[in-house]
Structure formats: C-alpha cells, structure tokens
Short mmCIF file of C-alpha atoms in Angstrom, two decimals:
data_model
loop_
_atom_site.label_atom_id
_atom_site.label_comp_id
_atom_site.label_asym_id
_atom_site.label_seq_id
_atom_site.Cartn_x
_atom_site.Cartn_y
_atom_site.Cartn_z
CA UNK A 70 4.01 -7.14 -12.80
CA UNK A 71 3.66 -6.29 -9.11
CA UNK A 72 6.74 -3.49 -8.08
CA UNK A 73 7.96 -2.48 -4.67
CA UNK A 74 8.54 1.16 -4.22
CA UNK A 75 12.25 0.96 -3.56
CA UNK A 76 14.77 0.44 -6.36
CA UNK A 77 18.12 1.74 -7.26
CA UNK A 78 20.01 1.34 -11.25
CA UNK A 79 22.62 3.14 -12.79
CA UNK A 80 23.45 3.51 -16.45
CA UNK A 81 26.42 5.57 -18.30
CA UNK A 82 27.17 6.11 -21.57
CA UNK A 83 29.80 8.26 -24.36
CA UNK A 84 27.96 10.32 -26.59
CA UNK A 85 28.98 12.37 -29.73
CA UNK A 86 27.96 15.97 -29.01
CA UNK A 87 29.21 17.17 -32.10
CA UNK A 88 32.38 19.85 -33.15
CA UNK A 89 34.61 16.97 -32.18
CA UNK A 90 33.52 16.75 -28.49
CA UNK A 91 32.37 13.81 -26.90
CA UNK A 92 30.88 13.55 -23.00
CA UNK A 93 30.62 10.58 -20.77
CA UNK A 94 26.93 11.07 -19.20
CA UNK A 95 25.78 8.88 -16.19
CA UNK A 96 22.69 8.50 -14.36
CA UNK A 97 21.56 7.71 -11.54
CA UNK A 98 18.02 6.33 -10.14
CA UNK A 99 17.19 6.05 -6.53
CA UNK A 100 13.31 4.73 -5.35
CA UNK A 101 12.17 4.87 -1.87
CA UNK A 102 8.41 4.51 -0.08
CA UNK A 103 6.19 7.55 -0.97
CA UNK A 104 2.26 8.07 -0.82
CA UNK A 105 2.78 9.86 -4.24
CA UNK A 106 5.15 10.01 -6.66
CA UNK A 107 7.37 12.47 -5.51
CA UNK A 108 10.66 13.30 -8.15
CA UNK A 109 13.72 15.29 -7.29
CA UNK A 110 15.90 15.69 -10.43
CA UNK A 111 19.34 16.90 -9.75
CA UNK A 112 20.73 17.82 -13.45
CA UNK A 113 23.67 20.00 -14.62
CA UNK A 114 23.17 23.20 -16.61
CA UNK A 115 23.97 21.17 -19.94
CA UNK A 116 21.40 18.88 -18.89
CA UNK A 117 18.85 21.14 -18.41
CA UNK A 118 17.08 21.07 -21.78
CA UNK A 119 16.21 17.62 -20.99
CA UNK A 120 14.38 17.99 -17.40
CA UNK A 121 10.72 18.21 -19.10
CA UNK A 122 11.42 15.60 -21.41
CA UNK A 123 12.68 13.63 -18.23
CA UNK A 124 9.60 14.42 -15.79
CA UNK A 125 7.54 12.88 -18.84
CA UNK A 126 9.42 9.63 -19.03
CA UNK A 127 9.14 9.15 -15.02
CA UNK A 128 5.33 9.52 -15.12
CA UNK A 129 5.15 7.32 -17.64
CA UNK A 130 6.73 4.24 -16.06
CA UNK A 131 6.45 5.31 -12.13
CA UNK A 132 3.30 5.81 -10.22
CA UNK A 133 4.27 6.02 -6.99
CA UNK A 134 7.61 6.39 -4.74
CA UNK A 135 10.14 9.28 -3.73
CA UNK A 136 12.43 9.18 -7.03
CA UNK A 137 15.69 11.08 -6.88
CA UNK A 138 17.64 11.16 -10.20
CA UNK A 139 21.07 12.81 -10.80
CA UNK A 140 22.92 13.04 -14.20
CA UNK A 141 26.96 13.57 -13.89
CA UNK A 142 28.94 13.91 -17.15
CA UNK A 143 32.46 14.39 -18.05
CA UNK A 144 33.95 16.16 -21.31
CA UNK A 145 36.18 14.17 -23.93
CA UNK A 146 37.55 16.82 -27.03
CA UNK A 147 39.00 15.59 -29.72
CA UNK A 148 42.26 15.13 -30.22
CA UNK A 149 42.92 16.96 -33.03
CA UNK A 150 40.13 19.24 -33.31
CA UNK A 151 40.46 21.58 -36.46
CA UNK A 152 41.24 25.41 -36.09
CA UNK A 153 37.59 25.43 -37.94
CA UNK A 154 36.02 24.52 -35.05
CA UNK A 155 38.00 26.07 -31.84
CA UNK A 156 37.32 29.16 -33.42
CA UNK A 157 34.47 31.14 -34.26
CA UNK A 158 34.21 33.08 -37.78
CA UNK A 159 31.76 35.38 -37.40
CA UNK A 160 33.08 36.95 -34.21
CA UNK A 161 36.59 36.77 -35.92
CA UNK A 162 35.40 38.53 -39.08
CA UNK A 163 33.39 41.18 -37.14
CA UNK A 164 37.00 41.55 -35.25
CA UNK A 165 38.81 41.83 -38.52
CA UNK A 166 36.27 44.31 -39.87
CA UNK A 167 36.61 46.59 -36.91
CA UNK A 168 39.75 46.90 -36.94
CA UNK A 169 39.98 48.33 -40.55
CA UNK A 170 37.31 50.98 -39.54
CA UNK A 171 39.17 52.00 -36.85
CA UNK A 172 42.41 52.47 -38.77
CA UNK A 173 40.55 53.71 -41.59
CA UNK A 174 39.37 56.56 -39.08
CA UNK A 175 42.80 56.53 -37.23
CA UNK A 176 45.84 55.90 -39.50
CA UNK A 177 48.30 55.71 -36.91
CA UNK A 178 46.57 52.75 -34.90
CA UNK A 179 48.50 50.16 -34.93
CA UNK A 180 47.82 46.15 -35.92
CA UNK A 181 45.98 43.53 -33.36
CA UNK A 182 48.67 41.38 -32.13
CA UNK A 183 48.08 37.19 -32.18
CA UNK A 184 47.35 37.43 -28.15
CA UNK A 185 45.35 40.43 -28.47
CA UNK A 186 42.68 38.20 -30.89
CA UNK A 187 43.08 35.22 -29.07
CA UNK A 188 41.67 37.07 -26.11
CA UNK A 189 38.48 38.79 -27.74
CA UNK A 190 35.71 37.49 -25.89
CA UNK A 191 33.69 35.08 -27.85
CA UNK A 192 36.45 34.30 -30.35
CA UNK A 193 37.54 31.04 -29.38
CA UNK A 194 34.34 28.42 -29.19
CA UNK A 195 33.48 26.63 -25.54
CA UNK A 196 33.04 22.96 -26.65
CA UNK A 197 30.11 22.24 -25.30
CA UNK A 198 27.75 20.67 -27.78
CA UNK A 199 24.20 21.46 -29.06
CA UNK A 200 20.98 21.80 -26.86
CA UNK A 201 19.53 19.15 -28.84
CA UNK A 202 22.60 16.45 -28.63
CA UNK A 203 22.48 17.36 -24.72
CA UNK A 204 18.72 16.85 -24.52
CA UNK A 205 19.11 13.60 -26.22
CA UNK A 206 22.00 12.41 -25.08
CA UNK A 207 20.63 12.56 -20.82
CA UNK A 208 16.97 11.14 -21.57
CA UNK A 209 18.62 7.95 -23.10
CA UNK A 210 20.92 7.35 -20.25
CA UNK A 211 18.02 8.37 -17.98
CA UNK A 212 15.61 5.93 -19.67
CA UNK A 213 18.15 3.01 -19.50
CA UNK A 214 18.49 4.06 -15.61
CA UNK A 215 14.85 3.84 -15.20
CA UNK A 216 14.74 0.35 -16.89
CA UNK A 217 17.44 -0.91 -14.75
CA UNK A 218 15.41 0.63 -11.37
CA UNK A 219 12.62 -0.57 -12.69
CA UNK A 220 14.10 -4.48 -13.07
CA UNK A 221 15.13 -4.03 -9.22
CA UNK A 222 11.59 -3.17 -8.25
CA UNK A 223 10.00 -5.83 -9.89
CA UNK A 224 12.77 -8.25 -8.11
CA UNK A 225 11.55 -7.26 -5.04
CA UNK A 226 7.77 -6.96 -5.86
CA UNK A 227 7.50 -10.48 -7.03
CA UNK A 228 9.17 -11.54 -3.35
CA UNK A 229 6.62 -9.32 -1.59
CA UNK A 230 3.88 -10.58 -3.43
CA UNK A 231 5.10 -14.49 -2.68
CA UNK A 232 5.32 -13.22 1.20
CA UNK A 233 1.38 -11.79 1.17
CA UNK A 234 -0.24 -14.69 -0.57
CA UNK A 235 1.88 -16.95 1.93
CA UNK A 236 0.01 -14.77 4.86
CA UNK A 237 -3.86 -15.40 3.14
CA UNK A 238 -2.84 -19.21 2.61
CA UNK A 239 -2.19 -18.87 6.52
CA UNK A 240 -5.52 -16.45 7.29
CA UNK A 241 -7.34 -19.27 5.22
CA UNK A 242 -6.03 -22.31 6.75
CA UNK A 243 -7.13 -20.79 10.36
CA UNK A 244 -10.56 -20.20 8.95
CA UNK A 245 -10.89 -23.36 7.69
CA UNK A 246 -9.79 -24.79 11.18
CA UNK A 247 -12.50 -22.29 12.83
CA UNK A 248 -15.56 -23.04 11.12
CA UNK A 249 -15.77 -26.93 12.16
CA UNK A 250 -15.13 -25.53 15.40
CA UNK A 251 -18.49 -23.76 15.57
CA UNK A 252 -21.16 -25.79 16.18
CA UNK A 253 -19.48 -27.30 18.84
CA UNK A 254 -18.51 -23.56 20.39
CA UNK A 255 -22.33 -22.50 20.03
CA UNK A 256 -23.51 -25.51 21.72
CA UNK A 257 -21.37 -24.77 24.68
CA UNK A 258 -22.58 -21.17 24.77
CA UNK A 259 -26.03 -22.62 24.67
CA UNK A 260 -25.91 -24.91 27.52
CA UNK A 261 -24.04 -22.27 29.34
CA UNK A 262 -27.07 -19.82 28.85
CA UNK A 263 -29.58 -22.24 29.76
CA UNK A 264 -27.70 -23.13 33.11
CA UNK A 265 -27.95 -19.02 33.37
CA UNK A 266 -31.58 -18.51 32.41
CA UNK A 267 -32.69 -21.46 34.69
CA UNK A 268 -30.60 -20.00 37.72
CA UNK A 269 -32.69 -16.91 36.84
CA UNK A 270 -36.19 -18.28 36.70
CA UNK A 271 -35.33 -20.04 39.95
CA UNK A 272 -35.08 -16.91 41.29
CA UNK A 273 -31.22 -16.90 42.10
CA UNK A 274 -28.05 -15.67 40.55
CA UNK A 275 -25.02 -17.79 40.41
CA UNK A 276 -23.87 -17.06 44.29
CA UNK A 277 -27.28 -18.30 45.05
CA UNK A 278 -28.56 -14.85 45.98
CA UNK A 279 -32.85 -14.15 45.56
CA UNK A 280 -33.20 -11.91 42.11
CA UNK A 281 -36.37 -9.84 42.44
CA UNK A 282 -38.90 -10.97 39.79
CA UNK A 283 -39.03 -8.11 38.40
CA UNK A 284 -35.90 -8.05 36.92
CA UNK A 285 -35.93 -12.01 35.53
CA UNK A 286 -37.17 -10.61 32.14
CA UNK A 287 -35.05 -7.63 32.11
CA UNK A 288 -32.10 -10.08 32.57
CA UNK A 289 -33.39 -12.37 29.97
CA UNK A 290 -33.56 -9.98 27.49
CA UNK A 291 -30.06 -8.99 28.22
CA UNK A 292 -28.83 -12.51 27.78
CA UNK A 293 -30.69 -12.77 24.80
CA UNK A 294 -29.17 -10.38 22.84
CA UNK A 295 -25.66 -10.54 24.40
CA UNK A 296 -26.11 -14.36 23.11
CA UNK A 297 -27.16 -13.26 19.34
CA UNK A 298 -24.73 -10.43 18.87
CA UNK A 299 -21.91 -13.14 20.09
CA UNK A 300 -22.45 -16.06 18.78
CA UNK A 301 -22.95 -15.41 14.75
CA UNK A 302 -19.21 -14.71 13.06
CA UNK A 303 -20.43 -17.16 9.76
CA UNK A 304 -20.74 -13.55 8.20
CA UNK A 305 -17.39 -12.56 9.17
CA UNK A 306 -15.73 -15.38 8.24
CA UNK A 307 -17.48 -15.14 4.95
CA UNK A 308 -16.19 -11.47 4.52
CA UNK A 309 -12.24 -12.52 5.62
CA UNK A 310 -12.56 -15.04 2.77
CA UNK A 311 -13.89 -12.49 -0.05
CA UNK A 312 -10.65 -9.94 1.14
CA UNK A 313 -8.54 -12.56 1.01
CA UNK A 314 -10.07 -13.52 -2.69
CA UNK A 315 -9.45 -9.82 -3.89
CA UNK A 316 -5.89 -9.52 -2.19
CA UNK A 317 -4.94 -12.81 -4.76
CA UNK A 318 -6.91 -11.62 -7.66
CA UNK A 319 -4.83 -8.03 -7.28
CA UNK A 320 -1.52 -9.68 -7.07
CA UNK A 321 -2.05 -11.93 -9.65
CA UNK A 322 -3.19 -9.25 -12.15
CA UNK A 323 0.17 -7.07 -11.42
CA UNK A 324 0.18 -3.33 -12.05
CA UNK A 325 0.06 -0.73 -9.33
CA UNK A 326 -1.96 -2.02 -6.71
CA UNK A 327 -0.55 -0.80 -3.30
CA UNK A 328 -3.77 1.56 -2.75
CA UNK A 329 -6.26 -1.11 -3.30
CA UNK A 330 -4.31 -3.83 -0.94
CA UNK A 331 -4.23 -1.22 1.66
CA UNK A 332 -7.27 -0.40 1.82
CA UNK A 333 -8.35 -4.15 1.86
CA UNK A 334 -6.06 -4.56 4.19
CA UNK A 335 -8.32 -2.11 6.36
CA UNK A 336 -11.51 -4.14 5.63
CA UNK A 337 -9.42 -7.33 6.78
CA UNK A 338 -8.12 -5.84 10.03
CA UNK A 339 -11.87 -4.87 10.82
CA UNK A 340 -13.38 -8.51 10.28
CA UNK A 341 -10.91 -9.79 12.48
CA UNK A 342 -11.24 -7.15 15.28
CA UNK A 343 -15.68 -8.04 15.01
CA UNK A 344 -14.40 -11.48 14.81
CA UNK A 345 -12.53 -11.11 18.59
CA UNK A 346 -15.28 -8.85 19.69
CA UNK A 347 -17.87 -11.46 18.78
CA UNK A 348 -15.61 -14.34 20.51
CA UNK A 349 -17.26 -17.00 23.04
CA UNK A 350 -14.50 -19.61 23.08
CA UNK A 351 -10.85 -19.56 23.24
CA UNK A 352 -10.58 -21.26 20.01
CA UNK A 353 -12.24 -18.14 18.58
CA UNK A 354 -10.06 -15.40 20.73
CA UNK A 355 -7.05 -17.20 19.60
CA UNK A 356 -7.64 -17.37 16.03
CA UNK A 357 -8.63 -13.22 15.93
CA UNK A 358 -5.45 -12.59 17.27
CA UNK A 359 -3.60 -15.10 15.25
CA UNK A 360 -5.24 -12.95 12.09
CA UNK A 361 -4.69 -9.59 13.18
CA UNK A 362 -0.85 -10.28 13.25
CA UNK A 363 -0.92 -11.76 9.87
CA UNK A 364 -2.76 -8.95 8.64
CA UNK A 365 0.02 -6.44 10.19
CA UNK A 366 2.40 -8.44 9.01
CA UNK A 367 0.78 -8.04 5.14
CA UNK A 368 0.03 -4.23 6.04
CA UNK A 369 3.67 -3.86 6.49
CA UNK A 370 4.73 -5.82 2.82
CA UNK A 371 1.53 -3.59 1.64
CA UNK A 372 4.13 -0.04 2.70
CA UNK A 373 6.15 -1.25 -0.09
CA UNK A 374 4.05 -2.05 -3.14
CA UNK A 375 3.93 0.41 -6.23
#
C-alpha cells in the first residue's frame, strides 16, 4: 500500500525480566519527510543490547523518512522477592572465606558485623534483568510501535494517493477539452499567417510601411518556422497523457514510490511548460497554466509519499 512519510504510534508493555523483577517498557515512533531514511534511536543503557536488532527491524519495514524512536521503562520488583535472589552467593562465600584467612593469619581480628556484609560491594544483587530478556523485551514493544506508525502512514497515504489521481482526472479532463480545440486554433494561426505573408509579398508590413525585397524571403522563412515550432503540441499532449498513465499505474501498485512520482512529476511540469511555450491561442495559454498548478499541487502531495 501507498505510505506517507509522516506517522506517529506508541506501544507499552510489562515484561518478566526474570529474579522476580518485572519492567514496564514503552515506545515511541515518530515519522517525518526525509530524502532518506534517516533513524535517531534514543534508548536507555538497559536497552542497549537491542539497538542493532532495532536498526534491522526499521530497515526492514521503512524506506524512507526521518524516524526518531525512544524506549522509556519503569522497574516493578517483586513483592516478596527471596533472600536467594537479593543476594549474591558467590561474592558472599568469597566474603565468608576471607574472613577465615584473615583470622586464621590474625587471631585477634574480630567477626564481620550484619552491616559490615550488607555493605560489601557486589553482595547484594541490582535487579536489573538479563541482557537477553532486555534485548527481547524493547524489540517487541518497538515492533508493535512500528506497526502502529506504520497503520498511521498508510491512513494518510491512501488520502494522498485519492488527492493525486483526483489532480490527473483534472490534467486529463483539460486535455481532453484541448485537443477538439485544435484544429480550430491552427486554422486561425493559418489565416493569420497568410494575412502576414501576403502583407509581405505586397511589399508592406502591417503599418503599411515598403519592406525591401530583399528581406521578403528572409521574413518568410522566419514565419515559417516560428509557425511549425508553434503550432504542433499533439506530441505533448500525447506525452502529458503517458505521465499521467504511469502516475496511476504507480499508485495503484502501492509500495514505495515517492522517487518515481517525483521524478514524473518533473517530466509532467516540462510538457506543460513546452505546452505554454508552444501556445497560439488563449485556450492553449490557459490550459498550460491551469496544468502547471495541478502539477505543483501533486508535487507537493508527492513531498509526502514513502
């Protein structure tokens, strides 16, 4: 499906992260316009195992866009956790056997007191879960995030695509009005250059001035082309229609396809500008500029496509 480039979802979640602590982990996705996909991760230190695994899952399901994702979490113990697992019995029994060496070597020392153990660095355990749990635990609240961002963005792409084939129906309806138009435009441009060319063979301009003879065929010549260069637009016309077919045929086949409508939407805006340059009638004039707004106006919708 077609997706803009700006989205925004949110997921949370409570997790087990083992030795009776649990963690509330929430996430946060955030899309704007971007050339490239451009991803600022803003993760805690817990979180941190995760980021690769997280850059991974953001290629895979973004291709363009300036993507900021931030993970917050907040710790939930136990209530009763055991003694088992607040403290930790290697450092305790590495404690326990120092001690006896040292009053093997020194009688008189005297016993570790409670507070004195309790305050051994390392002793008691910092609940804070394994890497893996933490790893796990942010991408799936990450990935549910994305899915929810992703939702948003095809909300919106499905409206912007709706607005863009609304603008070719437009672009097509004022070529169809044009090209009856034409014969009856080239006609008048004809009669307008014979009145021209027969003012010139007479030997006067339009003011009724004498025109040396040797500048009737120069003149002619100039009138000439001036007259073919202006006059054929059938092949521009012809071109506005095959843009406008591939614009349809990339919206209807979804995917990522902002690169490809903007650069048709250069090839549109320079049939229209040949197609003003080219212009003998106001019918013509009129309809060029009519275009060239509509195609600004899909260049802009264009910004916001995936």
């Amino acid at each position: 499906m077609i997706e803009s480039m700006t989205g925004y979802g949110t997921a949370s979640q409570r997790f087990d992260l083992g030795g009776g602590l649990f963690a509330s982990i929430s996430a946060e996705c955030r899309s704007v316009n971007s050339r490239f996909l451009d991803l600022n991760l803003r993760l805690p230190d817990e979180c941190r195992p995760a980021e690769l695994a997280i850059r991974d899952l953001v290629h895979q399901h973004i291709q363009r866009g300036k993507l900021d994702i931030r993970l917050q979490y907040q710790l939930e113990e136990a209530s009763n956790p055991s003694s088992a697992e607040l403290i930790d019995p290697d450092v305790l029994q590495k404690l326990l056997l120092a001690q006896e060496q040292i009053r093997h070597s020194v009688p008189d020392a005297g016993q570790l007191r409670m507070a004195d153990i309790l305050r051994w660095p390392g002793l008691i355990r910092e609940a804070k879960g394994s890497e893996q749990a933490w790893r796990e635990a942010s991408l799936s609240v990450v990935r549910q995030a994305i899915t929810t961002m992703k939702e948003a963005r095809r909300g919106e792409g499905q409206a912007l695509a709706l607005i863009m084939k609304q603008k070719t129906r437009a672009i097509r309806e004022i070529v169809k009005q044009l090209e009856p138009l034409m014969p009856q435009i080239v006609a008048a441009h004809q009669n307008k250059l014979q009145q021209k060319l027969t003012e010139m063979l007479a030997g006067q301009d339009a003011q009724g001035q004498a025109i040396q003879r040797q500048d009737i065929a120069e003149r002619v010549r100039q009138e000439l082309i001036l007259y073919g260069v202006k006059i054929d637009v059938a092949e521009e016309l012809g071109r506005l229609c095959t843009h406008l077919d591939a614009i349809d045929q990339a919206l209807n086949k979804g995917g990522a396809v902002g690169k490809r409508l903007d650069f048709i939407m250069q090839e549109l805006n320079r049939e229209a500008n040949t197609l003003g340059s080219k212009s003998v009638s106001q019918e013509s004039s009129q309809a060029s500029i009519e275009i060239k707004i509509l195609i600004e106006q899909m260049r802009e919708q264009v910004q916001n496509l995936e």
